[in-house]
XYZ file of C-alpha atoms in Angstrom:
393
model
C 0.181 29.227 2.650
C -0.796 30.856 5.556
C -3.581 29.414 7.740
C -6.423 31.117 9.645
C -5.344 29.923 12.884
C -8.251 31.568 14.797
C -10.968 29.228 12.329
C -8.796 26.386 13.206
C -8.684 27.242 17.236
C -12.435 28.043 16.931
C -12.915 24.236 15.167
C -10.676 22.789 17.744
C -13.269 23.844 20.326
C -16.055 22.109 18.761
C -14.405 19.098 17.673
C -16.223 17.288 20.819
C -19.314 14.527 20.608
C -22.046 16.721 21.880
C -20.719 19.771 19.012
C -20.597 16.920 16.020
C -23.658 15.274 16.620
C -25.355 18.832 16.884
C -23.763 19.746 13.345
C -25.151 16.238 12.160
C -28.683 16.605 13.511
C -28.730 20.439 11.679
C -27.474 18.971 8.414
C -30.121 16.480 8.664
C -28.216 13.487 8.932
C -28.954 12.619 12.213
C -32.494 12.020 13.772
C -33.308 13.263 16.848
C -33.840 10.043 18.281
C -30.085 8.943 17.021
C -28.790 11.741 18.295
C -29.616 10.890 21.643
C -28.769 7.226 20.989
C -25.157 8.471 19.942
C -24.744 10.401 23.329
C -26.116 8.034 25.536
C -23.911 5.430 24.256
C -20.700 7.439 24.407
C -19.165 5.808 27.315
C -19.668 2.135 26.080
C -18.450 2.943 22.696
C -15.402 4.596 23.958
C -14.506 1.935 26.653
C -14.972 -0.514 23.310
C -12.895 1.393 20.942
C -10.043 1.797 23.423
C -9.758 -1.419 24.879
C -9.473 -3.096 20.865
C -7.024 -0.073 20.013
C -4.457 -0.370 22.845
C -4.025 -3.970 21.726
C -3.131 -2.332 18.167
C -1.586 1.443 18.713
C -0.562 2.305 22.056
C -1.637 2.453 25.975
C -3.782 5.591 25.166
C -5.215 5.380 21.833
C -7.252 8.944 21.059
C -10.652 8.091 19.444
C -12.450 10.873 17.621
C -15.653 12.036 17.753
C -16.865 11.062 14.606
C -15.323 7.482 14.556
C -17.586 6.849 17.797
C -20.641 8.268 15.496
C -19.649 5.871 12.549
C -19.690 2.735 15.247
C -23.617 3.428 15.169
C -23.802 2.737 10.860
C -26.789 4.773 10.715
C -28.575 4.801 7.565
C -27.441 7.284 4.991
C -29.728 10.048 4.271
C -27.716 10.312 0.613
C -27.620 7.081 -0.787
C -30.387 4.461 -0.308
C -28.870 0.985 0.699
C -25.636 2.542 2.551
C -24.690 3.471 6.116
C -23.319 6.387 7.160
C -19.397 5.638 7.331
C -16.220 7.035 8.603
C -14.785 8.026 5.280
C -18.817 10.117 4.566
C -18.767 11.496 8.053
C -14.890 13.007 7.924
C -15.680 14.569 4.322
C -19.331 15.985 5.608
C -17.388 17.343 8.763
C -14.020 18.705 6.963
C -16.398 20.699 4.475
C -18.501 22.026 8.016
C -15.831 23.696 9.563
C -13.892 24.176 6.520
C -10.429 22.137 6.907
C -8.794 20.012 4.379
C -9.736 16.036 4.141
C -7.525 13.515 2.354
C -7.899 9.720 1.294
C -4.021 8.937 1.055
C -2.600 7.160 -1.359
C 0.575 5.904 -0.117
C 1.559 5.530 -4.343
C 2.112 8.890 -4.291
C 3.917 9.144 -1.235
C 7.585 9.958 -0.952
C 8.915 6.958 1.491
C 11.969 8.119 2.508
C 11.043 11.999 2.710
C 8.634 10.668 5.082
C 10.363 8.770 6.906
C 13.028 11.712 7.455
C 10.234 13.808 8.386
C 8.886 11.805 11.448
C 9.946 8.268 13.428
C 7.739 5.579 13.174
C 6.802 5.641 16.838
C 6.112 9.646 16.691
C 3.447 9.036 13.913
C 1.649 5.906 15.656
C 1.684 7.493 18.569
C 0.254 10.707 17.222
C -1.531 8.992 14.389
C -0.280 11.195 11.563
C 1.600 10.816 8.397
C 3.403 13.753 6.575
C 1.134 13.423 3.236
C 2.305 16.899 0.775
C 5.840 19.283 1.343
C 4.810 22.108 -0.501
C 7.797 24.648 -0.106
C 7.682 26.031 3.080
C 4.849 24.379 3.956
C 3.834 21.105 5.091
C 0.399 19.225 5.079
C -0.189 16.298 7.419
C -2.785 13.331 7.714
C -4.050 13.512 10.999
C -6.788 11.877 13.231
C -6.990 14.972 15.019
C -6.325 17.940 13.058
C -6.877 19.673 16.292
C -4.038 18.916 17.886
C -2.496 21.792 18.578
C 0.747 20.617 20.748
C 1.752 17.788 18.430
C 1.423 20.524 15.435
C 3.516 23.049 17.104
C 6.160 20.391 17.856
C 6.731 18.883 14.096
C 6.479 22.605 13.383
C 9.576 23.052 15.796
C 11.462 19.842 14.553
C 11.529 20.726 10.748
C 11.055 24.118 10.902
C 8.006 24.224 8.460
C 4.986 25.567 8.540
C 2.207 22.275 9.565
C -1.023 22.555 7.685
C -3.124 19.256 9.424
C -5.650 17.910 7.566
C -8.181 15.818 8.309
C -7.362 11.267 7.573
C -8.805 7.862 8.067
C -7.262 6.246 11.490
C -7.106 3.418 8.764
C -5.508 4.380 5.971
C -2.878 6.221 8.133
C -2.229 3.189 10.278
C -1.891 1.463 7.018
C 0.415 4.117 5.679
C 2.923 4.272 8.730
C 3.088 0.285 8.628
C 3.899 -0.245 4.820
C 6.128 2.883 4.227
C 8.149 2.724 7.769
C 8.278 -1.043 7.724
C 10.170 -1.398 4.166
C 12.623 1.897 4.581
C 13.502 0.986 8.136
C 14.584 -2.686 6.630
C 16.550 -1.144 3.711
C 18.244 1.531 6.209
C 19.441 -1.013 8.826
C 21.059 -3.016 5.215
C 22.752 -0.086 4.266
C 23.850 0.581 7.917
C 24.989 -3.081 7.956
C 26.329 -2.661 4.244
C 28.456 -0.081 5.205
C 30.326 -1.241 8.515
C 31.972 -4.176 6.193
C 34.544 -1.745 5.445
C 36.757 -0.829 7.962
C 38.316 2.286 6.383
C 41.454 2.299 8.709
C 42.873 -1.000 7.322
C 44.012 0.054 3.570
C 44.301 -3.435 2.755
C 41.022 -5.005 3.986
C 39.634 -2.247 2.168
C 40.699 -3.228 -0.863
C 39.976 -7.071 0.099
C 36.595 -6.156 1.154
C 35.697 -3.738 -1.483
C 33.151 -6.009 -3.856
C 31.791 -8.142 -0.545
C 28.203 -7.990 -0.547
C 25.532 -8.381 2.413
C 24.315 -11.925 3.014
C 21.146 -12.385 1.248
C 19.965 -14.244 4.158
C 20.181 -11.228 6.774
C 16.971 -10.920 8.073
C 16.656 -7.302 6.906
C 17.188 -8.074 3.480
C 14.323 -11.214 4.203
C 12.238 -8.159 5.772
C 12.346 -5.835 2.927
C 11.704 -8.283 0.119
C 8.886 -9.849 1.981
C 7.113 -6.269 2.404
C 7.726 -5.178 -0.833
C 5.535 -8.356 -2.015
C 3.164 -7.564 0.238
C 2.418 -4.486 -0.427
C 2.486 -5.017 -4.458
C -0.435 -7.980 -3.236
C -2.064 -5.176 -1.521
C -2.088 -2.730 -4.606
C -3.582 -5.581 -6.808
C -0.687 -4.949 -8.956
C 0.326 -7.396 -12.094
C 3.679 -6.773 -12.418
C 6.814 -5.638 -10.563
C 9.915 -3.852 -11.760
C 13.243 -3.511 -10.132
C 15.840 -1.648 -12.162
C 19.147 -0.663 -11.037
C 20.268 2.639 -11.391
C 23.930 4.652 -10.874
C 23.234 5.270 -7.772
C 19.837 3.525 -6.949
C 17.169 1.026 -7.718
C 14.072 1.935 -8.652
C 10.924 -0.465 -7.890
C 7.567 0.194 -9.860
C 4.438 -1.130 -9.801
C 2.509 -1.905 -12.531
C -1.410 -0.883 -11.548
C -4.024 -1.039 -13.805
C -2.173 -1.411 -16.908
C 0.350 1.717 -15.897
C 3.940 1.625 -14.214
C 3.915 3.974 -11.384
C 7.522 4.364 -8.885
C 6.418 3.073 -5.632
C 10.204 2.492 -3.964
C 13.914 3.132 -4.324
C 16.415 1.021 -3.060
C 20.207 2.030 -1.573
C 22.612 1.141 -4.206
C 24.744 -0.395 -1.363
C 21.320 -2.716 -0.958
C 20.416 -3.612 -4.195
C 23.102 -6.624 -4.973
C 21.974 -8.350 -1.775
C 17.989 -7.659 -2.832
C 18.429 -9.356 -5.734
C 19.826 -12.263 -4.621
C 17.630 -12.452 -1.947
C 14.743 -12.571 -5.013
C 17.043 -15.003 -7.019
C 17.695 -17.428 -4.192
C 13.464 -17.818 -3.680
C 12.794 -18.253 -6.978
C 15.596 -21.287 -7.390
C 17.917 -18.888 -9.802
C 21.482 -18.951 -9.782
C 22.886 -16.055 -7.633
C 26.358 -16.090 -8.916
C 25.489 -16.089 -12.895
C 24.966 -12.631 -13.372
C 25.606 -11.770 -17.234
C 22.827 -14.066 -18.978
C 18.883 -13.395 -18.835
C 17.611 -15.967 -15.931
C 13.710 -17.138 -15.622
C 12.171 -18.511 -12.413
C 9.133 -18.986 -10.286
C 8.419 -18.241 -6.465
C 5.041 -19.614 -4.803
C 3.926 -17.537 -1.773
C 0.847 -17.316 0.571
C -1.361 -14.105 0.822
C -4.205 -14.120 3.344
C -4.240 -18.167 3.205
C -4.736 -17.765 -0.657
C -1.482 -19.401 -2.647
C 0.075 -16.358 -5.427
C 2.583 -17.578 -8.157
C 4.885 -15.271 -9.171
C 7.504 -15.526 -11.968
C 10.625 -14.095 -12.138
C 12.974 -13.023 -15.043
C 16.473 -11.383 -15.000
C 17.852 -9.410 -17.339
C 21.394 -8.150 -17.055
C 21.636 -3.952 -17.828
C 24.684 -1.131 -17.432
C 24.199 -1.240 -13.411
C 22.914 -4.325 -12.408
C 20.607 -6.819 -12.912
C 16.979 -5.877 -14.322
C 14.240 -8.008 -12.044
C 10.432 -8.452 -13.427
C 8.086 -10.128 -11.462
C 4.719 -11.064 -12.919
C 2.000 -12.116 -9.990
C -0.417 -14.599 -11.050
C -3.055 -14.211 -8.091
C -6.087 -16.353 -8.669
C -7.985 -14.184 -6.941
C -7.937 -11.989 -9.978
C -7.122 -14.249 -12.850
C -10.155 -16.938 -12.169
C -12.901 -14.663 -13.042
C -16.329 -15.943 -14.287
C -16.026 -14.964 -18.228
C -19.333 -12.696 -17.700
C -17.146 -10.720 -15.520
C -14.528 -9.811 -18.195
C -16.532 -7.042 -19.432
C -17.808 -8.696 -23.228
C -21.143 -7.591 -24.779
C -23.994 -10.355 -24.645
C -23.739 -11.522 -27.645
C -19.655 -11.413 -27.515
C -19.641 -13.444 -24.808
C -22.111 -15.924 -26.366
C -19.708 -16.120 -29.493
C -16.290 -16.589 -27.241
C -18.105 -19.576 -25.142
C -19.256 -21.356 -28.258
C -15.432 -20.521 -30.278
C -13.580 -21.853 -26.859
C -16.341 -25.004 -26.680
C -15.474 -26.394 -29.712
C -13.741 -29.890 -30.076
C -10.530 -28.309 -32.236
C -9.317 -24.854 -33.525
C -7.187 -22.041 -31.996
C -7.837 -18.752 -30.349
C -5.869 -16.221 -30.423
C -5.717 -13.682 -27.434
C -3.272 -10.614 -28.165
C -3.114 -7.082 -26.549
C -0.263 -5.212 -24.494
C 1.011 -5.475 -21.419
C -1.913 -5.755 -18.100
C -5.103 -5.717 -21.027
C -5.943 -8.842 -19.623
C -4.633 -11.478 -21.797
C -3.602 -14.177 -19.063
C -6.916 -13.552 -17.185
C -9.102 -14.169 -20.324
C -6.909 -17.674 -21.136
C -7.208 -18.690 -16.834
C -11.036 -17.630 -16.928
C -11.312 -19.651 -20.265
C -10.016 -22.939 -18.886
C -11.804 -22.733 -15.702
C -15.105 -22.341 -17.470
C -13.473 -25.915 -19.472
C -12.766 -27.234 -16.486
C -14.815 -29.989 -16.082
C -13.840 -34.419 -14.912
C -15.513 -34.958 -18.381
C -12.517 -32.536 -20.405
C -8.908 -33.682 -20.498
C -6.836 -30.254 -20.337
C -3.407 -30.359 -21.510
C -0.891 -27.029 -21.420
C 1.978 -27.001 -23.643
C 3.597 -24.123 -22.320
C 7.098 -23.396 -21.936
C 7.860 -22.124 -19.211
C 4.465 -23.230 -17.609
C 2.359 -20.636 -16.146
């Protein structure tokens, strides 16, 4: 697609304070007298932002414009009760001066086309991720959409055409820091994979051929770990790891539905797994029989179960791991979405002294979050609660 690269120059020139608070105050978002307040307060602000940033991003953080207006959280002049907010402010000014603005998802991000695209210091620095290849063109998260010199050089180093668009310091932060954190880990196992062979000794070759990295190098450690977190940050319920011929595939289950988040080398994957098998107390060298376990981890100071079940398959051992975070099962039952006079019925069925209850639906309906919110609204020193499950969840 080509762009208009005289609108875009033209933008570029009023992408300063005094230019976005003018646009504001003749949209009628801005009042005169916060206008002024913005301006006046520019300095401070900026001194502010860039002293907390360089701790963060880099010895000379850039700070736009608009995230020095959404310091102020004005009052919004569309919605009673609400500020006016970085994410309102970059949509208002994307649609002004007609550029593109994205919320990224990093779900529907391609990791390791990413990472080929740009290093991890390249996109801090520049705070940008590569977001959409479309052909010969490529679009690109950026703080500054501006930024002329850092568009010509990606432009020069992948020999695409760069369309920036307009992101969330944020969610690109959080992007670069979840996507180059886990690929980095699994490319310095694969690097480490590979120099076990020494191809110019026939017979170590041969000797070496089924040796597997330690599941205790640290980059193996690193990559499980941020896989984990980032399923805790995606609220996801489940987490599936299936090997492949010449991958493994890692999917997330997120609000009910499976969606790929991650491959892994097929070099990796052995020592991944046993990495996962060694935390949740499984045995690492039985490999052909279906294997259950638990892990318990800490998120934010709040303590996630997870269990863990292996199944064996044509290239490798199938891993499922189901994340019981309380922070999601322990509900209040009036929060599970029953009718009034459901609810009333469920809390005098589950009240009474005998009987059974059957809860049944598929996978991520909310079956386990029903039964956890149930017993918690038991849960009393007066009730004796017994579980008779095997294993115990």
């Amino acid at each position: 697609m080509k762009r208009d690269t005289d609108h875009i120059m033209s933008a570029a020139r009023g992408f300063t304070l005094e230019a976005v608070v003018e646009r504001l105050q003749g949209a009628g978002m801005l009042t005169d007298a916060q206008a002024s307040a913005v301006l006046e307060s520019e300095s401070s602000i900026r001194d502010a932002l860039n002293s907390h940033l360089k701790s963060k991003e880099s010895d000379q953080p850039y700070v736009s414009p608009l995230e020095i207006v959404a310091v102020h959280r004005f009052p919004s002049t569309r919605a009673k009760d609400k500020t006016i907010g970085e994410p309102e402010l970059c949509e208002w000014y994307a649609k002004a001066v007609r550029i593109p603005f994205i919320r990224i998802d990093p779900l529907k991000l391609d990791a390791k086309s990413v990472c080929n695209i740009v290093s991890k210091p390249f996109a801090r620095k520049n705070l940008l991720v590569p977001v959409r290849p479309d052909g010969g063109t490529l679009a690109v998260a950026m703080v500054n959409p501006f930024d002329r010199e850092t568009v010509r050089s990606m432009e020069d180093a992948t020999g695409l055409s760069v369309e920036p668009v307009l992101g969330l310091r944020q969610e690109i932060l959080k992007t670069i820091n979840e996507i180059f954190a886990f690929e980095h880990s699994l490319m310095k196992a694969e690097k480490a994979r590979a120099i076990t062979y020494d191809l110019g000794n026939l017979e170590q070759l041969v000797t070496l051929s089924d040796s597997e990295l330690d599941a205790s190098d640290r980059h193996i450690i690193n990559a499980v770990d941020l896989l984990l977190q980032y399923a805790y940050e995606q609220m996801a319920s489940d987490i599936h790891i299936e090997p492949k011929r010449d991958r493994a595939v890692v999917r997330l289950r997120i609000d009910g539905k499976l969606q790929t988040t991650h491959t892994i080398p097929k070099k990796v994957y052995p020592s991944f797994s046993s990495r996962i098998k060694i935390m949740s107390s499984l045995d690492i060298a039985e490999k052909r029989r279906p294997q259950d376990g638990r892990i318990k981890t800490n998120h934010r100071g709040t303590e996630i179960e997870l269990r863990v079940s292996t199944v064996p398959s044509a290239f490798g051992e199938k891993i499922v791991i189901r994340i019981f975070d309380p922070a999601i099962l322990l509900q209040d039952l009036s929060a599970l979405g029953f009718f009034p006079e459901q609810l009333a019925v469920f809390k005098r069925l589950i009240g009474k002294p005998y009987g059974i209850i059957l809860v049944t639906g598929p996978t991520g309906s909310g079956k386990t979050t029903t039964l956890y919110s149930a017993l918690r609204y038991l849960s009393s020193p007066e009730v004796n609660i017994t579980t008779i499950e095997d294993p115990i969840e």
